Structure formats: C-alpha cells, structure tokens
Coordinates of C-alpha atoms in Angstrom, one line a residue:
Chain W
M952 CA 21.4 -2.6 -15.7
A953 CA 18.2 -1.6 -13.9
V954 CA 18.8 0.4 -10.7
A955 CA 17.6 -1.1 -7.4
K956 CA 13.9 -0.7 -7.3
V957 CA 13.9 0.9 -3.8
C958 CA 10.2 1.2 -3.1
G959 CA 7.7 2.2 -0.5
M960 CA 4.0 3.0 -0.1
E961 CA 2.0 5.9 1.3
T962 CA -1.6 5.5 2.4
E963 CA -4.1 8.2 3.3
Y964 CA -6.7 6.7 5.6
G965 CA -10.4 7.8 5.8
I966 CA -11.4 9.2 9.2
A967 CA -14.6 10.1 11.0
L968 CA -15.8 11.0 14.4
R969 CA -18.8 9.0 15.6
G970 CA -21.1 9.2 18.6
T971 CA -21.9 12.8 18.0
Q972 CA -24.2 14.9 15.8
Q973 CA -21.4 17.3 15.2
V974 CA -19.3 17.1 12.0
A975 CA -15.7 17.0 13.2
N976 CA -13.0 18.9 11.4
P977 CA -11.0 16.1 9.7
I978 CA -7.7 17.9 10.2
V979 CA -8.3 18.1 13.9
A980 CA -9.5 14.5 14.1
S981 CA -6.4 13.3 12.2
S982 CA -4.1 15.3 14.4
L983 CA -5.7 14.0 17.5
L984 CA -5.3 10.4 16.3
I985 CA -1.6 10.8 15.4
N986 CA -0.8 12.8 18.6
A987 CA -2.4 10.1 20.7
Y988 CA 0.0 7.6 19.2
L989 CA 3.1 9.8 19.6
K990 CA 2.2 10.6 23.2
D991 CA 1.8 7.0 24.0
L992 CA 5.2 6.2 22.4
K993 CA 6.9 8.9 24.3
K994 CA 5.6 7.4 27.5
V995 CA 7.1 4.0 26.5
S996 CA 10.3 5.7 25.6
W997 CA 10.6 7.4 29.0
D998 CA 10.2 4.1 30.7
F999 CA 12.8 2.5 28.5
E1000 CA 15.1 5.5 29.2
D1001 CA 14.7 5.0 32.9
E1002 CA 15.7 1.4 32.7
S1003 CA 18.7 1.9 30.3
P1004 CA 21.5 3.7 32.1
G1005 CA 23.9 3.1 29.3
V1006 CA 21.9 5.3 26.9
D1007 CA 23.1 8.9 26.8
A1008 CA 20.4 11.1 28.3
R1009 CA 22.0 14.4 27.9
G1010 CA 19.7 16.8 26.2
F1011 CA 16.8 14.4 26.5
S1012 CA 13.9 16.7 27.3
R1013 CA 10.4 15.8 28.2
D1014 CA 9.3 19.1 26.9
T1015 CA 10.3 18.7 23.3
S1016 CA 8.2 16.6 21.0
Q1017 CA 10.2 13.5 20.5
F1018 CA 9.8 12.8 16.9
A1019 CA 8.2 16.0 15.5
E1020 CA 9.5 17.5 12.3
V1021 CA 10.0 21.3 12.6
E1022 CA 9.0 22.2 9.1
S1023 CA 5.2 22.1 9.4
S1024 CA 2.6 23.2 11.9
L1025 CA 0.6 20.2 11.0
V1026 CA 1.4 17.0 12.8
N1027 CA 4.3 15.5 10.9
A1028 CA 6.4 12.8 12.7
V1029 CA 9.1 10.4 11.7
L1030 CA 9.1 7.1 13.5
T1031 CA 11.9 4.9 14.7
N1032 CA 11.0 2.3 11.9
G1033 CA 11.9 5.0 9.4
A1034 CA 8.3 5.6 8.4
R1035 CA 6.5 9.0 8.3
Y1036 CA 3.2 9.5 10.1
Y1037 CA 1.4 12.8 9.3
V1038 CA -1.7 14.8 8.4
D1039 CA -2.2 15.3 4.7
H1040 CA -5.2 16.7 2.9
A1041 CA -7.4 16.2 5.9
H1042 CA -6.4 12.5 6.3
P1043 CA -4.1 10.6 8.6
E1044 CA -1.3 9.3 6.3
I1045 CA 1.5 6.9 6.9
S1046 CA 4.4 6.2 4.5
T1047 CA 6.4 3.1 4.8
P1048 CA 10.2 3.4 5.1
E1049 CA 12.2 2.7 1.9
C1050 CA 12.4 -1.0 1.2
T1051 CA 14.4 -3.1 -1.3
N1052 CA 11.7 -5.7 -2.0
A1053 CA 8.0 -6.3 -2.2
L1054 CA 7.7 -8.5 0.9
D1055 CA 9.2 -5.9 3.1
V1056 CA 6.8 -3.3 1.7
V1057 CA 3.9 -5.6 2.7
R1058 CA 5.5 -6.0 6.1
F1059 CA 5.9 -2.3 6.7
D1060 CA 2.4 -1.5 5.3
R1061 CA 1.0 -4.1 7.8
A1062 CA 3.0 -2.4 10.5
G1063 CA 1.4 0.9 9.5
E1064 CA -2.0 -0.7 9.9
K1065 CA -1.1 -1.8 13.4
I1066 CA 0.1 1.7 14.2
L1067 CA -3.2 3.2 13.0
T1068 CA -5.1 0.6 15.0
H1069 CA -3.1 1.4 18.1
S1070 CA -3.6 5.1 17.5
I1071 CA -7.4 4.6 17.4
Q1072 CA -7.4 2.6 20.7
V1073 CA -5.3 5.2 22.5
A1074 CA -7.3 8.2 21.1
N1075 CA -10.7 6.6 21.8
S1076 CA -9.7 5.8 25.4
S1077 CA -9.3 9.6 25.9
F1078 CA -12.9 10.4 25.0
S1079 CA -15.4 10.4 27.9
N1080 CA -18.4 11.8 26.1
G1081 CA -19.3 8.8 24.0
E1082 CA -17.5 10.1 20.9
F1083 CA -15.0 7.8 19.1
L1084 CA -12.9 7.9 16.0
V1085 CA -13.3 5.4 13.1
V1086 CA -10.6 4.9 10.5
Y1087 CA -10.8 3.1 7.2
K1088 CA -8.0 1.8 5.0
N1089 CA -9.8 2.4 1.7
N1090 CA -9.8 5.1 -1.0
S1091 CA -13.3 6.5 -1.2
D1092 CA -16.3 7.7 0.8
R1093 CA -18.7 6.3 -1.8
K1094 CA -19.8 9.8 -2.6
G1095 CA -17.2 10.8 -5.2
N1096 CA -14.4 11.8 -2.8
S1097 CA -11.3 9.8 -3.1
Y1098 CA -8.0 9.7 -1.1
G1099 CA -4.9 7.9 -2.3
T1100 CA -2.6 5.0 -1.8
H1101 CA 0.6 5.8 -3.6
E1102 CA 3.6 3.6 -4.5
N1103 CA 7.1 4.9 -5.1
Y1104 CA 9.9 3.2 -7.1
L1105 CA 13.4 4.4 -7.6
M1106 CA 14.2 4.8 -11.3
D1107 CA 17.3 5.5 -13.4
R1108 CA 17.1 9.1 -14.7
K1109 CA 18.8 8.0 -18.0
L1110 CA 15.5 6.3 -19.0
A1111 CA 13.4 8.7 -21.0
F1112 CA 10.2 9.5 -19.1
S1113 CA 8.1 9.3 -22.3
R1114 CA 9.2 5.7 -22.8
L1115 CA 8.7 4.8 -19.2
A1116 CA 5.1 6.3 -19.3
R1117 CA 4.2 4.4 -22.5
E1118 CA 5.6 1.1 -21.4
I1119 CA 4.3 1.0 -17.8
M1120 CA 0.8 2.2 -18.7
P1121 CA -0.6 -1.2 -20.0
H1122 CA 0.6 -2.8 -16.8
L1123 CA -1.0 -0.2 -14.5
I1124 CA -4.3 -0.6 -16.3
T1125 CA -4.4 -4.4 -16.4
R1126 CA -2.9 -5.2 -13.0
Q1127 CA -6.2 -4.1 -11.5
I1128 CA -7.4 -7.7 -11.9
Y1129 CA -5.4 -8.7 -8.8
T1130 CA -4.7 -5.3 -7.1
G1131 CA -8.3 -4.1 -6.8
A1132 CA -9.7 -3.7 -3.4
G1133 CA -13.3 -4.0 -4.7
K1134 CA -16.2 -1.6 -4.6
V1135 CA -20.0 -1.9 -4.5
G1136 CA -21.4 0.3 -7.4
I1137 CA -20.0 3.2 -9.3
E1138 CA -19.3 6.7 -8.1
I1139 CA -19.0 8.8 -11.3
P1140 CA -22.1 7.7 -13.3
V1141 CA -21.6 7.0 -17.0
D1142 CA -24.5 6.9 -19.5
N1143 CA -25.7 3.3 -20.2
V1144 CA -23.2 1.8 -17.8
K1145 CA -24.5 -0.2 -14.9
V1146 CA -22.0 -1.5 -12.3
D1147 CA -23.1 -3.6 -9.3
F1148 CA -19.6 -4.3 -8.1
Q1149 CA -16.2 -3.3 -9.6
L1150 CA -12.7 -4.5 -9.1
T1151 CA -11.2 -1.2 -7.7
Q1152 CA -11.8 1.7 -5.4
R1153 CA -9.9 4.2 -7.6
A1154 CA -10.6 3.7 -11.3
D1155 CA -13.7 5.9 -11.2
F1156 CA -11.6 8.9 -10.3
F1157 CA -9.0 8.9 -13.2
E1158 CA -9.4 11.4 -16.0
E1159 CA -6.0 11.6 -17.8
P1160 CA -3.4 9.2 -19.2
I1161 CA -0.4 11.3 -18.0
G1162 CA -0.1 14.4 -15.8
L1163 CA 1.1 16.1 -12.7
E1164 CA -2.1 16.3 -10.7
T1165 CA -2.9 14.1 -7.7
T1166 CA -6.1 15.6 -6.3
L1167 CA -8.1 16.4 -9.5
K1168 CA -7.9 15.3 -13.1
R1169 CA -5.9 12.4 -11.7
P1170 CA -3.6 10.8 -14.3
I1171 CA -2.8 7.0 -14.7
V1172 CA 0.9 7.9 -15.0
N1173 CA 1.9 10.7 -12.6
T1174 CA 4.8 13.0 -13.7
R1175 CA 5.8 14.4 -10.3
D1176 CA 9.6 14.7 -10.5
E1177 CA 10.9 14.8 -6.9
P1178 CA 13.3 11.9 -6.4
H1179 CA 14.2 12.4 -2.7
A1180 CA 17.6 11.2 -3.9
D1181 CA 20.5 12.3 -6.1
V1182 CA 18.6 14.2 -8.9
E1183 CA 21.4 13.6 -11.4
K1184 CA 21.1 9.8 -11.1
Y1185 CA 17.5 9.0 -10.1
R1186 CA 13.8 9.5 -10.6
R1187 CA 11.1 8.4 -8.3
L1188 CA 8.1 7.0 -10.2
H1189 CA 5.1 8.0 -8.1
V1190 CA 2.2 5.7 -8.9
I1191 CA -1.1 7.1 -7.7
V1192 CA -3.5 4.7 -9.5
G1193 CA -3.4 1.8 -7.0
D1194 CA -5.9 0.8 -4.2
A1195 CA -5.2 0.5 -0.5
N1196 CA -5.0 -3.3 0.0
L1197 CA -5.7 -5.3 3.1
S1198 CA -4.9 -8.6 1.3
E1199 CA -1.2 -9.3 1.6
V1200 CA -1.2 -11.2 -1.7
S1201 CA -2.8 -8.3 -3.6
N1202 CA -0.3 -5.9 -2.0
Y1203 CA 2.7 -8.2 -2.6
L1204 CA 1.8 -8.5 -6.3
K1205 CA 1.0 -4.8 -6.7
I1206 CA 4.6 -3.9 -5.6
G1207 CA 6.4 -7.0 -6.7
V1208 CA 5.2 -7.3 -10.3
T1209 CA 5.3 -3.5 -10.8
S1210 CA 9.0 -3.5 -9.6
L1211 CA 9.7 -6.4 -12.0
V1212 CA 8.1 -4.7 -15.0
L1213 CA 9.8 -1.4 -14.2
S1214 CA 13.2 -3.3 -14.2
M1215 CA 12.3 -4.8 -17.5
I1216 CA 11.6 -1.4 -19.0
E1217 CA 14.8 0.0 -17.7
D1218 CA 16.7 -2.9 -19.1
D1219 CA 15.0 -2.4 -22.4
Y1220 CA 13.4 -5.8 -22.1
M1221 CA 9.9 -5.2 -23.5
P1222 CA 10.5 -7.1 -26.8
N1223 CA 8.3 -6.1 -29.7
Q1224 CA 5.6 -5.1 -27.3
N1225 CA 2.4 -3.9 -29.0
W1226 CA 0.5 -3.5 -25.8
T1227 CA -0.2 0.3 -26.0
L1228 CA -3.9 0.7 -25.4
L1229 CA -5.9 3.0 -27.6
N1230 CA -7.9 4.8 -24.8
P1231 CA -6.0 4.3 -21.5
V1232 CA -8.6 6.1 -19.3
E1233 CA -11.5 4.2 -20.8
A1234 CA -9.6 1.0 -20.6
L1235 CA -8.8 1.6 -16.9
K1236 CA -12.5 1.8 -16.2
K1237 CA -13.6 -1.0 -18.5
V1238 CA -11.2 -3.3 -16.6
S1239 CA -12.4 -2.2 -13.2
W1240 CA -16.1 -2.4 -14.1
D1241 CA -16.0 -6.0 -15.3
I1242 CA -15.6 -8.8 -12.8
T1243 CA -15.9 -11.4 -15.5
L1244 CA -12.5 -10.1 -16.8
A1245 CA -13.7 -10.6 -20.4
Q1246 CA -13.7 -7.0 -21.6
P1247 CA -11.7 -6.6 -24.8
L1248 CA -9.4 -3.6 -24.7
E1249 CA -8.6 -1.8 -28.0
L1250 CA -4.9 -1.8 -28.9
E1251 CA -3.2 1.1 -30.7
A1252 CA -1.7 -1.3 -33.1
G1253 CA -5.1 -2.7 -34.0
G1254 CA -7.1 -5.6 -32.5
T1255 CA -8.1 -6.2 -28.9
I1256 CA -6.8 -7.9 -25.8
T1257 CA -8.3 -8.7 -22.4
A1258 CA -6.6 -7.5 -19.2
L1259 CA -5.9 -11.1 -18.2
D1260 CA -4.3 -11.9 -21.6
L1261 CA -2.2 -8.8 -21.4
Q1262 CA -1.0 -9.8 -17.9
W1263 CA -0.1 -13.3 -19.3
E1264 CA 1.9 -11.6 -22.1
L1265 CA 3.8 -9.5 -19.5
Y1266 CA 4.3 -12.6 -17.4
T1267 CA 5.8 -14.6 -20.3
S1268 CA 8.1 -11.7 -21.1
A1269 CA 9.1 -11.5 -17.4
T1270 CA 10.0 -15.2 -17.3
K1271 CA 12.3 -14.7 -20.3
Y1272 CA 13.8 -11.6 -18.5
A1273 CA 14.4 -13.8 -15.4
E1274 CA 16.4 -16.3 -17.6
N1275 CA 18.8 -13.5 -18.5
S1276 CA 18.9 -11.4 -15.4
A1277 CA 20.1 -11.9 -11.8
L1278 CA 17.1 -9.8 -10.7
D1279 CA 19.3 -7.9 -8.3
S1280 CA 17.1 -4.8 -8.8
I1281 CA 14.1 -6.3 -7.1
G1282 CA 15.9 -8.1 -4.2
G1283 CA 17.7 -11.0 -5.9
Y1284 CA 16.9 -14.0 -8.0
Q1285 CA 15.0 -16.0 -5.4
V1286 CA 12.9 -13.0 -4.5
G1287 CA 12.1 -12.5 -8.2
I1288 CA 11.2 -16.2 -8.7
E1289 CA 8.8 -16.1 -5.8
I1290 CA 7.1 -13.1 -7.3
L1291 CA 6.9 -14.9 -10.7
H1292 CA 5.4 -18.0 -9.1
K1293 CA 2.7 -16.1 -7.2
W1294 CA 1.9 -14.0 -10.2
E1295 CA 1.5 -17.2 -12.3
E1296 CA -0.6 -18.9 -9.7
I1297 CA -2.9 -15.9 -9.4
L1298 CA -3.3 -15.5 -13.2
H1299 CA -4.2 -19.2 -13.4
G1300 CA -6.8 -18.7 -10.6
L1301 CA -8.3 -15.7 -12.3
E1302 CA -8.5 -17.7 -15.6
N1303 CA -10.1 -20.8 -14.0
D1304 CA -12.4 -19.3 -11.5
P1305 CA -11.7 -16.0 -9.7
M1306 CA -13.9 -17.1 -6.8
E1307 CA -11.3 -19.7 -5.8
L1308 CA -9.0 -16.7 -4.9
S1309 CA -11.3 -15.4 -2.2
N1310 CA -8.7 -16.1 0.4
Q1311 CA -6.0 -14.3 -1.6
L1312 CA -7.3 -11.2 -3.4
D1313 CA -9.2 -8.3 -1.9
W1314 CA -11.8 -7.8 -4.6
V1315 CA -12.7 -11.4 -4.7
A1316 CA -12.9 -11.7 -0.9
K1317 CA -15.1 -8.6 -0.6
Y1318 CA -17.3 -9.7 -3.6
Q1319 CA -17.9 -13.2 -2.2
L1320 CA -18.8 -11.9 1.2
I1321 CA -21.2 -9.2 0.0
E1322 CA -22.7 -11.4 -2.7
G1323 CA -23.3 -14.2 -0.2
Y1324 CA -25.0 -11.8 2.2
R1325 CA -27.0 -10.3 -0.7
Q1326 CA -28.3 -13.7 -1.8
R1327 CA -29.1 -14.9 1.7
H1328 CA -31.3 -11.8 2.4
G1329 CA -32.6 -11.3 -1.1
L1330 CA -31.2 -7.8 -1.4
T1331 CA -30.7 -5.6 -4.5
W1332 CA -27.3 -4.2 -5.2
S1333 CA -28.4 -0.7 -4.2
D1334 CA -29.3 -1.8 -0.7
D1335 CA -27.5 0.4 1.9
R1336 CA -26.5 -2.7 3.9
L1337 CA -24.2 -3.8 1.1
A1338 CA -22.6 -0.3 0.9
A1339 CA -22.1 -0.5 4.7
M1340 CA -20.4 -3.9 4.3
D1341 CA -18.2 -2.5 1.7
L1342 CA -17.1 0.3 4.0
Q1343 CA -16.8 -2.0 7.0
Y1344 CA -14.5 -4.4 5.1
H1345 CA -11.9 -1.6 5.6
D1346 CA -12.6 -0.7 9.2
M1347 CA -9.3 -0.5 11.2
R1348 CA -11.0 -1.4 14.5
P1349 CA -10.3 -5.2 14.7
E1350 CA -13.7 -5.9 16.3
K1351 CA -15.5 -4.2 13.5
S1352 CA -13.3 -5.1 10.5
L1353 CA -15.0 -7.6 8.1
F1354 CA -11.6 -8.3 6.4
A1355 CA -10.2 -9.4 9.8
R1356 CA -12.9 -12.2 10.0
L1357 CA -11.9 -13.7 6.6
P1358 CA -9.4 -16.6 6.4
M1359 CA -7.0 -14.7 4.2
K1360 CA -3.6 -16.0 3.2
K1361 CA -0.6 -14.5 5.1
L1362 CA 2.8 -13.8 3.5
V1363 CA 4.6 -12.2 6.5
D1364 CA 4.6 -13.5 10.0
E1365 CA 3.0 -11.5 12.8
E1366 CA 6.1 -11.2 14.9
S1367 CA 8.0 -9.5 12.1
V1368 CA 5.2 -7.1 11.6
I1369 CA 5.2 -6.1 15.2
D1370 CA 9.0 -5.7 15.0
A1371 CA 8.5 -3.5 12.0
M1372 CA 6.4 -1.0 14.0
T1373 CA 9.5 0.2 15.8
N1374 CA 12.6 -1.1 13.9
P1375 CA 13.6 0.0 10.4
P1376 CA 14.5 -2.3 7.4
T1377 CA 18.2 -3.1 7.6
D1378 CA 19.1 -2.7 3.9
T1379 CA 18.2 0.9 3.0
R1380 CA 19.0 4.4 4.3
A1381 CA 15.8 4.1 6.5
Y1382 CA 18.1 2.1 8.8
F1383 CA 20.3 5.1 9.6
R1384 CA 17.2 7.3 10.0
G1385 CA 15.5 4.9 12.3
R1386 CA 18.6 4.0 14.4
C1387 CA 19.5 7.7 14.9
L1388 CA 15.9 8.4 16.1
Q1389 CA 16.1 5.4 18.5
K1390 CA 19.5 6.4 19.9
W1391 CA 19.3 10.2 20.0
P1392 CA 15.6 11.1 19.9
S1393 CA 15.9 14.6 21.2
A1394 CA 18.9 15.6 19.1
V1395 CA 17.3 14.8 15.8
V1396 CA 15.1 17.9 15.2
A1397 CA 14.1 17.2 11.6
A1398 CA 14.1 14.1 9.4
N1399 CA 13.4 14.0 5.7
W1400 CA 13.7 11.2 3.2
D1401 CA 17.1 12.4 2.1
S1402 CA 18.5 14.1 5.2
L1403 CA 18.7 14.2 9.0
V1404 CA 19.1 17.4 11.0
F1405 CA 20.7 17.4 14.4
D1406 CA 20.6 20.1 17.1
L1407 CA 23.6 19.7 19.4
G1408 CA 22.7 22.7 21.5
E1409 CA 24.9 25.1 19.6
D1410 CA 24.3 27.0 16.4
P1411 CA 24.0 26.2 13.6
L1412 CA 21.9 23.0 13.1
R1413 CA 23.9 20.3 11.4
K1414 CA 22.6 18.3 8.5
I1415 CA 23.5 14.8 7.3
P1416 CA 22.5 14.4 3.7
M1417 CA 21.3 10.9 2.6
M1418 CA 21.1 11.2 -1.2
E1419 CA 21.8 7.5 -1.8
P1420 CA 18.8 5.3 -0.8
L1421 CA 21.0 2.2 -0.5
K1422 CA 23.6 3.9 1.8
G1423 CA 23.1 3.9 5.5
T1424 CA 22.3 0.2 5.8
A1425 CA 23.1 -1.9 8.8
A1426 CA 26.2 -3.2 7.0
H1427 CA 27.4 0.4 6.5
V1428 CA 26.6 2.1 9.8
D1429 CA 26.2 -0.4 12.6
N1430 CA 29.9 -0.2 13.6
L1431 CA 29.9 3.5 13.3
L1432 CA 26.8 4.0 15.4
E1433 CA 28.1 1.5 18.1
S1434 CA 31.3 3.5 18.3
C1435 CA 29.5 6.9 18.9
S1436 CA 28.3 7.7 22.4
T1437 CA 26.9 11.1 21.5
P1438 CA 25.4 12.6 18.3
A1439 CA 28.4 15.0 18.3
D1440 CA 30.7 12.0 18.0
L1441 CA 28.7 10.8 15.0
L1442 CA 28.8 14.2 13.3
D1443 CA 32.5 14.5 13.9
K1444 CA 33.2 11.1 12.5
L1445 CA 31.0 11.8 9.4
G1446 CA 32.6 15.2 9.0
S1447 CA 29.2 16.8 8.6
Chain O
M167 CA 1.2 -18.0 -27.6
A168 CA 2.3 -21.7 -27.6
E169 CA 4.9 -20.9 -25.1
R170 CA 2.3 -19.2 -23.0
E171 CA 0.2 -22.3 -23.0
L172 CA 3.3 -24.2 -21.9
K173 CA 3.9 -21.9 -19.1
K174 CA 0.3 -22.1 -18.0
K175 CA 0.4 -25.9 -17.9
Q176 CA 3.5 -26.0 -15.8
S177 CA 2.8 -27.3 -12.3
Q178 CA 2.6 -24.5 -9.8
S179 CA 5.3 -24.6 -7.2
K180 CA 5.2 -22.9 -3.8
T181 CA 8.5 -21.2 -3.2
N182 CA 7.7 -18.5 -0.6
P183 CA 9.1 -19.7 2.7
E184 CA 6.9 -17.4 4.7
E185 CA 3.6 -18.7 3.3
T186 CA 1.8 -20.4 6.1
T187 CA -0.9 -22.3 4.3
Q188 CA -1.0 -24.6 1.3
A189 CA -3.8 -24.4 -1.2
P190 CA -5.9 -27.7 -1.2
A191 CA -7.1 -29.3 -4.4
S192 CA -9.6 -27.2 -6.3
S193 CA -13.0 -28.7 -5.6
E194 CA -12.1 -29.4 -2.0
K195 CA -10.9 -25.8 -1.7
G196 CA -14.2 -24.5 -3.1
E197 CA -16.2 -26.5 -0.6
K198 CA -14.1 -25.3 2.3
I199 CA -14.4 -21.7 1.2
K200 CA -18.2 -22.0 0.9
A201 CA -18.5 -23.6 4.4
E202 CA -16.3 -20.8 5.9
L203 CA -18.4 -18.2 4.2
D204 CA -21.6 -19.7 5.5
D205 CA -20.3 -19.6 9.0
L206 CA -19.2 -16.0 8.6
L207 CA -22.6 -15.0 7.2
D208 CA -24.3 -16.6 10.2
E209 CA -22.5 -14.3 12.5
I210 CA -22.2 -11.2 10.4
D211 CA -25.4 -9.4 11.4
G212 CA -23.9 -9.1 14.9
V213 CA -20.9 -7.3 13.5
L214 CA -22.5 -5.0 11.0
E215 CA -23.1 -1.4 12.1
E216 CA -26.7 -1.1 13.1
N217 CA -28.2 1.6 11.0
A218 CA -26.7 0.9 7.6
E219 CA -28.4 3.8 5.8
E220 CA -27.2 6.4 8.4
F221 CA -23.8 4.8 8.7
V222 CA -23.2 5.1 5.0
R223 CA -24.8 8.6 4.6
N224 CA -22.7 10.0 7.4
Y225 CA -19.4 9.0 6.0
V226 CA -18.2 12.0 4.0
Q227 CA -14.5 12.7 3.4
K228 CA -12.7 15.6 2.0
G229 CA -11.0 14.5 -1.2
G230 CA -7.3 13.7 -0.9
Q231 CA -4.6 12.8 -3.4

C-alpha cells in the first residue's frame, strides 16, 4: 500500500530594494526582511509572556534569538507553525510544515504569503530614507534568472526510482495546463518560435529529463536523495518543475493530483500506460508555449497525445484507482474524491473554454487581465506595460498586487490561514516541533525537519530525533506536553 | 475512450465543504467575468507602477534553485 504522501512546499520569493539608485545586495535585503519579522514576533512573544504567569520563564532570555537555528550564519529560523523561514540563494524562502493533504499545503502556503506580507510591512516601516522592499511570489525576473518553488512528497524507498521517474514524468509535463502561473513572452529564445504568452514561469529553464541539479541544467525529475526521515523506509520526491501559485485552485490541484498519481505509482496502478513522451524537455516547453492546449506530443510507443488528453487518461485511471483504494495515503477517501471532482471540473473547463476558468487558474486569470488591457490600449505583446503587469500580478504588497484585485475562488477560509501563521498542523511531526517552540522557545536551540535540539543549560545539548513524519501529532504528544512543565521533564520522559 | 466520454458527461458535483462560491451557468458566468474584468481594467492604470519600462528593467534577480 502506498505510504502516506506527507507533503510540503518551499518557495523562493523574488526581492528588490526600490526608492534608491543603489543596487542592494539581495542576501542583505532578504536577511533584513526576515529579521524584521522575527523581531516583531519576539516583541509579541514578550508581551504574551508577561501576561501568562503559568508559562515557565526560566532560561527565557531576551538576548538569545528566539527561533534562530545555530547551524548557519545566514538567517535561518523555524517558526511556531512548524515552517522554516530563511535566506537561500539570495532569496527569502519559506517552507511549509509537513502536511498530510493538499488543502493543508494550500493553507500553509497562504500563511507563508501572509508572513512575507507582514515582513514587508514591518521592514518598510523601518526605512526613513524613501527606500522600500518589494517582494514577488513568482519564479523569474524575466531576464533569464529563475528561482524555484519546490514540492516534496514522502515516498516508499522500496519503489525503484527509475520506475518512479518514468511514470511521474508524463504527469509533471502535462499538469502545466492547470498549474501554470502564466508568463508574458519567452526567456530562452528558440529559433522559429514566437511566444506572446505561455502557461508557466518555469518551463523555459529546464534542460534535462532527470538529474540532480537545481540551479543549472534543471531536470524535470530531480534525483536528490535526502529523505529528512528514516532512510531505510523512505524517499522524498523533490519536485522542482512547478510554478509559484497564487491561485488556491492551481495550488490545490498541483499538490493534490500529484499526491494521487504518486500513490497510484506506488500501488502499481498505472495499468498498461503508454504515456512515456519521446522528448520530455521539448514536450514540457511545447505544452507551456501553447495556450490553445492543442499541441500534439510524441509518444515513445508511437503516435501523439495532447496534454489535456493525457490528463484525461490519468484522471480516468485515478477514478478506477479510487474504486479500489481507501485513499488513505492522500488524507482519506473524502479528501481524494474532492481532488478528483475538482480535477474533473477543471479538465472540463479547459476543454470547453479555458477563459471560463479565469477565477480559478493562475495562467488564465493573468492572461485574461493582460489581454484585456492589451486590447483596450491597442498594445503589442512586447510592450513593457504588459511585462510590468505580469510582474505586478505577483506583488506581495496587497495594495500593489494585481492578483489580489481579481475575484478568485477560495478553498481555505481566511481565519484558518491566520491561525496557520503561528500554529502547526495537528497531524504530522510538525505539531511536536511547533508546540515545543511555542512552549520553550529559548530551550530549543536548533530545529531540523527530523530533529529538535534542546539546551538545558548543562552540557551536552540533547537531541530528540523525529525520523517518522507521522509521529509527533497532537494525538501522540498533547498529553505528554501537557504533563511537562519544563523541557527537562520532556526529555526525561522521552528518555532522550 | 468510451468510458472517458462517460466520465466527462457526468454531472459535476461540488463536494468541497470549504468552497465559498458556486459556479453559475456557463454563459451567465462568462458575462459576469467580462463585466468584472471591465471594472478592473477601468481602475488598473491607478494601480500599475508608473514607469513600466524602468520598473521592468530594474528587476534583476540572482538565479536560485
């Protein structure tokens, strides 16, 4: 049976300093942004501390960075919602905590957006010289430089990686028709190819079908083998080919359908599939460059298929899989059925008239907005105003965001998103991480995906390993945490 | 493929309890979207960054993952 598709997403945001002629060092800018948020949090925490006499304050020091990891000189923080907020490759990056289902990933990704927006507001209020930071949730500066949005899925190590790579590739190539965040133009010019608008931010930057790289010669299937869990039992499939989505529907299907297809692969439920594409990299770009969704893709077995038809084939197989599976690996039967229904609805929409999905999918929403503006003002596709609109669609300042002005469909309620900014999911090990950080912020000196390290004021540091992503849930540890008044109690009871 | 046609013809049901809006009928929906888009385009010049050329030119990132 497929292992639980514990999943999460990590997003590198674009960042720039405006209101100055100087070019800011992006690492400094990213650090300033994140530190502004952490300092603001700390302030809130102190207030809370003052009002909560029952909370153990021993060892709580205002001089220690409350959530900082000790491993890196770059800003690298773990938040009480179980997420990680850090500087990576000259970008601010936030990783959601581990989740058991697609809707939770959407919720925590939205919480991440709110954390970024709050960071910008706090950071910009500290400038007095007219400078200000702008942050974009996109994947390209439109000049050939890309930064990533990565998905992670827990996989059974028993599944041969070669089979996993072969069977997931057609899905990763064709899902672009609903996961794309849209882009004006093309960044890596190709002879005899003219692209006014394409489905995705990322397709231009991929050069290999399979490989280990993430920053150059990017592969459609990434082979990084770093499970952040018991290495004997698990893999982590690290998907680097997706776009940063603002649309909740695009994001939900990106995670939900991929989790479902991965479960089918693990359960050996890809019956007689002949969907291997002859030239994966070329197919990836062909799909992205064609907003009519009509491009035939060459199959290794002979003949052709469109991205939409391949998605219909996958959908049909998935419905059969659902008839024979409890769908526990993706959050249960009802969760799986909801994913199937949304998937079907969107494929229907794409087939009938994609433009009717402008309140559901990122690329359609962006296209319709920019095309409407283009027609109204009689502009050509190369006009800078359209490129500026593309960029501004992703602006994380609410007053500047074009996305925020669109009547997009919501899947998660706002209250739960605000809650997810500070509280962890209850059904993965992220719960234990988040609650320990809430309860004993100064005693936790390092937090990784698979461990927590405590400093109890005596040598040596003490480490709690968390090699099972589904252990450390509210059901497992709530009573334990309630019964411990100090971190020393906790470590004694755990025998660590 | 026949089965696929069958699936495609099945009425679409809404099962997500957290969805907050219902999709109206197709043509009505198209009209509504168009009207909303027109309203948005009316106000968009006030939201767009002023000097588009400079705005786009100045946005340069170091490549990431």
